[in-house]
GROMACS .gro file of C-alpha atoms in nm:
model
  248
    1MET     CA    1   5.066   8.133  -8.216
    2THR     CA    2   4.753   8.336  -8.245
    3ASP     CA    3   4.695   8.719  -8.239
    4ARG     CA    4   4.401   8.853  -8.025
    5SER     CA    5   4.151   8.789  -8.303
    6GLY     CA    6   4.247   8.425  -8.271
    7ALA     CA    7   4.377   8.395  -8.633
    8ALA     CA    8   4.672   8.151  -8.670
    9ASN     CA    9   5.009   8.261  -8.757
   10THR     CA   10   5.114   8.146  -9.092
   11GLY     CA   11   5.441   8.117  -9.283
   12GLN     CA   12   5.525   8.238  -9.639
   13GLY     CA   13   5.236   8.203  -9.884
   14GLY     CA   14   4.985   8.167  -9.605
   15THR     CA   15   5.089   7.807  -9.511
   16ALA     CA   16   5.012   7.721  -9.146
   17VAL     CA   17   5.331   7.671  -8.944
   18ALA     CA   18   5.323   7.358  -8.728
   19GLU     CA   19   5.331   7.432  -8.353
   20ASP     CA   20   5.555   7.231  -8.114
   21PRO     CA   21   5.318   7.139  -7.824
   22ALA     CA   22   5.605   7.173  -7.571
   23ARG     CA   23   5.672   7.537  -7.684
   24GLY     CA   24   5.327   7.670  -7.773
   25PRO     CA   25   5.088   7.828  -7.529
   26MET     CA   26   4.958   7.619  -7.244
   27VAL     CA   27   4.597   7.730  -7.314
   28ARG     CA   28   4.458   7.831  -7.653
   29VAL     CA   29   4.094   7.905  -7.686
   30GLU     CA   30   3.956   7.965  -8.039
   31ASP     CA   31   3.592   8.093  -8.127
   32LEU     CA   32   3.444   7.923  -7.829
   33HIS     CA   33   3.065   7.915  -7.787
   34ARG     CA   34   2.852   7.791  -7.509
   35SER     CA   35   2.475   7.834  -7.455
   36TYR     CA   36   2.224   7.697  -7.210
   37GLY     CA   37   1.862   7.624  -7.295
   38THR     CA   38   1.695   7.683  -7.634
   39GLY     CA   39   1.485   7.932  -7.811
   40ALA     CA   40   1.390   8.263  -7.697
   41GLY     CA   41   1.495   8.167  -7.324
   42ALA     CA   42   1.860   8.048  -7.421
   43VAL     CA   43   2.136   8.210  -7.227
   44HIS     CA   44   2.442   8.260  -7.450
   45ALA     CA   45   2.731   8.239  -7.183
   46LEU     CA   46   3.010   8.252  -7.438
   47ARG     CA   47   2.988   8.412  -7.792
   48GLY     CA   48   3.310   8.352  -7.978
   49VAL     CA   49   3.596   8.374  -7.728
   50PHE     CA   50   3.955   8.375  -7.828
   51PHE     CA   51   4.261   8.395  -7.601
   52GLU     CA   52   4.589   8.233  -7.514
   53VAL     CA   53   4.775   8.182  -7.180
   54GLN     CA   54   5.155   8.138  -7.216
   55ARG     CA   55   5.335   7.893  -7.015
   56GLY     CA   56   5.448   8.024  -6.675
   57GLU     CA   57   5.186   8.307  -6.673
   58LEU     CA   58   4.938   8.390  -6.399
   59VAL     CA   59   4.625   8.525  -6.600
   60ALA     CA   60   4.334   8.673  -6.417
   61LEU     CA   61   3.997   8.649  -6.558
   62LYS     CA   62   3.759   8.928  -6.448
   63GLY     CA   63   3.382   9.016  -6.517
   64ARG     CA   64   3.057   9.073  -6.343
   65SER     CA   65   2.849   8.786  -6.196
   66GLY     CA   66   2.709   8.599  -6.482
   67SER     CA   67   2.955   8.702  -6.742
   68GLY     CA   68   3.065   8.344  -6.823
   69LYS     CA   69   3.379   8.314  -6.602
   70THR     CA   70   3.290   7.986  -6.438
   71THR     CA   71   3.162   7.850  -6.772
   72LEU     CA   72   3.492   7.935  -6.936
   73LEU     CA   73   3.704   7.775  -6.670
   74ASN     CA   74   3.486   7.465  -6.676
   75LEU     CA   75   3.529   7.436  -7.045
   76VAL     CA   76   3.916   7.485  -7.018
   77GLY     CA   77   3.936   7.228  -6.744
   78GLY     CA   78   3.744   6.970  -6.948
   79LEU     CA   79   3.447   6.958  -6.691
   80ASP     CA   80   3.203   7.091  -6.965
   81SER     CA   81   3.200   7.067  -7.358
   82PRO     CA   82   3.154   7.372  -7.581
   83ASP     CA   83   2.887   7.409  -7.843
   84GLY     CA   84   3.152   7.518  -8.087
   85GLY     CA   85   3.505   7.630  -8.101
   86ARG     CA   86   3.842   7.468  -7.998
   87ILE     CA   87   4.040   7.444  -7.670
   88THR     CA   88   4.389   7.306  -7.642
   89VAL     CA   89   4.575   7.261  -7.316
   90GLY     CA   90   4.946   7.187  -7.347
   91GLY     CA   91   4.912   7.116  -7.714
   92THR     CA   92   4.626   6.862  -7.656
   93ASP     CA   93   4.293   6.929  -7.835
   94LEU     CA   94   4.029   6.846  -7.574
   95SER     CA   95   3.767   6.769  -7.845
   96GLU     CA   96   3.975   6.469  -7.934
   97LEU     CA   97   3.973   6.319  -7.600
   98GLY     CA   98   3.710   6.071  -7.478
   99GLU     CA   99   3.579   6.049  -7.128
  100ASN     CA  100   3.883   5.852  -7.008
  101GLY     CA  101   4.122   6.107  -7.167
  102LEU     CA  102   3.952   6.389  -7.006
  103LEU     CA  103   3.974   6.211  -6.662
  104GLU     CA  104   4.340   6.149  -6.706
  105LEU     CA  105   4.383   6.529  -6.820
  106ARG     CA  106   4.203   6.654  -6.509
  107ARG     CA  107   4.386   6.397  -6.273
  108ASP     CA  108   4.744   6.455  -6.405
  109ARG     CA  109   4.774   6.785  -6.581
  110ILE     CA  110   4.522   7.019  -6.433
  111GLY     CA  111   4.482   7.131  -6.075
  112PHE     CA  112   4.152   7.285  -5.957
  113ILE     CA  113   4.107   7.543  -5.676
  114PHE     CA  114   3.747   7.637  -5.587
  115GLN     CA  115   3.587   7.914  -5.369
  116SER     CA  116   3.446   7.654  -5.133
  117PHE     CA  117   3.766   7.494  -5.061
  118GLY     CA  118   3.638   7.144  -5.100
  119LEU     CA  119   3.835   6.974  -4.841
  120ILE     CA  120   3.715   6.643  -4.684
  121PRO     CA  121   3.631   6.712  -4.318
  122ILE     CA  122   3.728   6.386  -4.169
  123LEU     CA  123   4.076   6.394  -4.322
  124THR     CA  124   4.383   6.588  -4.186
  125ALA     CA  125   4.545   6.862  -4.403
  126ALA     CA  126   4.809   6.612  -4.494
  127GLU     CA  127   4.556   6.353  -4.587
  128ASN     CA  128   4.356   6.602  -4.799
  129VAL     CA  129   4.671   6.706  -4.985
  130GLY     CA  130   4.756   6.347  -5.055
  131VAL     CA  131   4.415   6.248  -5.202
  132PRO     CA  132   4.503   6.311  -5.575
  133MET     CA  133   4.816   6.105  -5.543
  134ARG     CA  134   4.629   5.828  -5.386
  135LEU     CA  135   4.402   5.839  -5.695
  136ARG     CA  136   4.709   5.809  -5.909
  137LYS     CA  137   4.841   5.519  -5.694
  138ALA     CA  138   5.171   5.699  -5.612
  139HIS     CA  139   5.412   5.509  -5.386
  140PRO     CA  140   5.349   5.599  -5.012
  141ARG     CA  141   5.701   5.734  -4.971
  142GLU     CA  142   5.667   5.960  -5.278
  143ARG     CA  143   5.325   6.074  -5.146
  144GLU     CA  144   5.451   6.158  -4.804
  145ASP     CA  145   5.753   6.344  -4.920
  146ARG     CA  146   5.537   6.548  -5.176
  147VAL     CA  147   5.276   6.616  -4.904
  148ALA     CA  148   5.536   6.747  -4.657
  149LEU     CA  149   5.701   6.959  -4.925
  150LEU     CA  150   5.377   7.125  -5.033
  151LEU     CA  151   5.246   7.200  -4.684
  152SER     CA  152   5.586   7.356  -4.621
  153LEU     CA  153   5.548   7.559  -4.938
  154VAL     CA  154   5.215   7.707  -4.849
  155GLY     CA  155   5.326   7.762  -4.485
  156LEU     CA  156   5.149   7.488  -4.313
  157GLY     CA  157   5.410   7.250  -4.225
  158ASP     CA  158   5.313   7.265  -3.859
  159HIS     CA  159   4.955   7.208  -3.931
  160ALA     CA  160   4.969   6.873  -4.116
  161ALA     CA  161   4.769   6.671  -3.849
  162GLN     CA  162   4.493   6.922  -3.829
  163ARG     CA  163   4.143   6.878  -3.978
  164PRO     CA  164   3.969   7.154  -4.180
  165GLY     CA  165   3.741   7.234  -3.893
  166GLU     CA  166   4.065   7.331  -3.687
  167LEU     CA  167   4.187   7.563  -3.950
  168SER     CA  168   4.111   7.926  -4.056
  169GLY     CA  169   3.952   7.998  -4.378
  170GLY     CA  170   4.280   8.123  -4.517
  171GLN     CA  171   4.469   7.816  -4.403
  172GLN     CA  172   4.186   7.585  -4.559
  173GLN     CA  173   4.238   7.757  -4.895
  174ARG     CA  174   4.608   7.715  -4.848
  175VAL     CA  175   4.550   7.339  -4.805
  176ALA     CA  176   4.340   7.352  -5.114
  177ILE     CA  177   4.623   7.506  -5.310
  178ALA     CA  178   4.866   7.237  -5.191
  179ARG     CA  179   4.624   6.962  -5.293
  180ALA     CA  180   4.578   7.121  -5.636
  181LEU     CA  181   4.966   7.098  -5.685
  182ALA     CA  182   4.997   6.728  -5.556
  183ASN     CA  183   5.023   6.578  -5.898
  184ARG     CA  184   5.264   6.841  -6.040
  185PRO     CA  185   4.991   6.986  -6.286
  186ALA     CA  186   5.093   7.193  -6.582
  187LEU     CA  187   4.790   7.416  -6.532
  188LEU     CA  188   4.605   7.556  -6.227
  189ILE     CA  189   4.256   7.676  -6.249
  190ALA     CA  190   4.111   7.872  -5.982
  191ASP     CA  191   3.750   7.999  -5.960
  192GLU     CA  192   3.718   8.292  -5.711
  193PRO     CA  193   3.977   8.134  -5.477
  194THR     CA  194   3.947   8.424  -5.235
  195GLY     CA  195   3.570   8.465  -5.244
  196GLN     CA  196   3.507   8.349  -4.897
  197LEU     CA  197   3.813   8.529  -4.747
  198ASP     CA  198   3.850   8.872  -4.593
  199ALA     CA  199   4.039   9.128  -4.795
  200GLU     CA  200   4.374   9.085  -4.613
  201THR     CA  201   4.359   8.693  -4.602
  202GLY     CA  202   4.250   8.696  -4.968
  203LEU     CA  203   4.546   8.910  -5.072
  204ALA     CA  204   4.790   8.676  -4.876
  205VAL     CA  205   4.636   8.377  -5.058
  206MET     CA  206   4.669   8.535  -5.404
  207GLU     CA  207   5.021   8.636  -5.324
  208LEU     CA  208   5.090   8.280  -5.226
  209LEU     CA  209   4.920   8.149  -5.553
  210ARG     CA  210   5.163   8.381  -5.748
  211ALA     CA  211   5.464   8.255  -5.556
  212VAL     CA  212   5.373   7.882  -5.616
  213VAL     CA  213   5.331   7.954  -5.997
  214ARG     CA  214   5.680   8.078  -5.997
  215SER     CA  215   5.830   7.805  -5.771
  216GLU     CA  216   5.642   7.515  -5.917
  217GLY     CA  217   5.675   7.626  -6.283
  218VAL     CA  218   5.301   7.608  -6.350
  219THR     CA  219   5.064   7.814  -6.534
  220ALA     CA  220   4.753   7.968  -6.377
  221LEU     CA  221   4.421   8.095  -6.498
  222VAL     CA  222   4.229   8.263  -6.202
  223ALA     CA  223   3.881   8.411  -6.196
  224THR     CA  224   3.847   8.707  -5.962
  225HIS     CA  225   3.658   9.030  -5.937
  226ASP     CA  226   3.897   9.187  -5.673
  227ALA     CA  227   4.084   9.487  -5.814
  228GLN     CA  228   4.363   9.449  -5.570
  229LEU     CA  229   4.413   9.077  -5.662
  230LEU     CA  230   4.400   9.164  -6.039
  231GLY     CA  231   4.706   9.375  -5.985
  232LEU     CA  232   4.917   9.059  -5.903
  233ALA     CA  233   4.850   8.893  -6.225
  234ASP     CA  234   5.078   8.907  -6.526
  235ARG     CA  235   4.771   8.976  -6.763
  236VAL     CA  236   4.406   9.035  -6.721
  237LEU     CA  237   4.126   8.924  -6.941
  238GLU     CA  238   3.781   9.065  -6.909
  239LEU     CA  239   3.464   8.874  -7.006
  240SER     CA  240   3.149   9.084  -7.082
  241ASP     CA  241   2.819   8.934  -7.247
  242GLY     CA  242   3.021   8.636  -7.356
  243HIS     CA  243   3.315   8.811  -7.524
  244ILE     CA  244   3.670   8.882  -7.427
  245VAL     CA  245   3.648   9.279  -7.431
  246GLU     CA  246   3.979   9.375  -7.273
  247TYR     CA  247   4.341   9.289  -7.252
  248ALA     CA  248   4.551   9.440  -6.974
   0.00000   0.00000   0.00000
């Protein structure tokens, strides 16, 4: 375990205590740095970030536009590489994974939810939810059963045959949440998942996200700036000028 400064807990005499990957935090970030550009024009998005997300937690990440939230989520999700520091997800050090290992991590252990929904227009809601399982080559019966369960979980069991253009924004985001859960990920990463929704719909989607975290037993890291939505999180981290400046 680490404290808020990121220092590792040690046993007697300062000897590091080995961590059981199955019991440690789902996410551990230590002294993370990420910059874009060089010289005087460089943008330092992250300047030594430390934090942990425990298993089963829904942690909200807040900060003004440009504070580094998306950069941090991309790094934790293995979509980008840091300039320095260490990230572990479920006990796996991302720096030790090659490209194939990162692909498997993103496919099998992490679910992504984006502001733009990202649904495939020509596919039905059920087909969109089933895409990750097709990529994993899941058995058709397993896929059909899981899709039906997830659409029911997000309240869209009666909309399985509808395409995205026939659904409201809130319904499309519910489909996106179901799709993110398709391969039973250990971690959900959501980047402003309610950013395109009105306040009432956004609150309903965030409440749903909290409910599925509980029912599916997953961990969630959610970037949002909505104060009402922050109140639904177990814990809030704030990013400012590339640092974590507040725990709530």
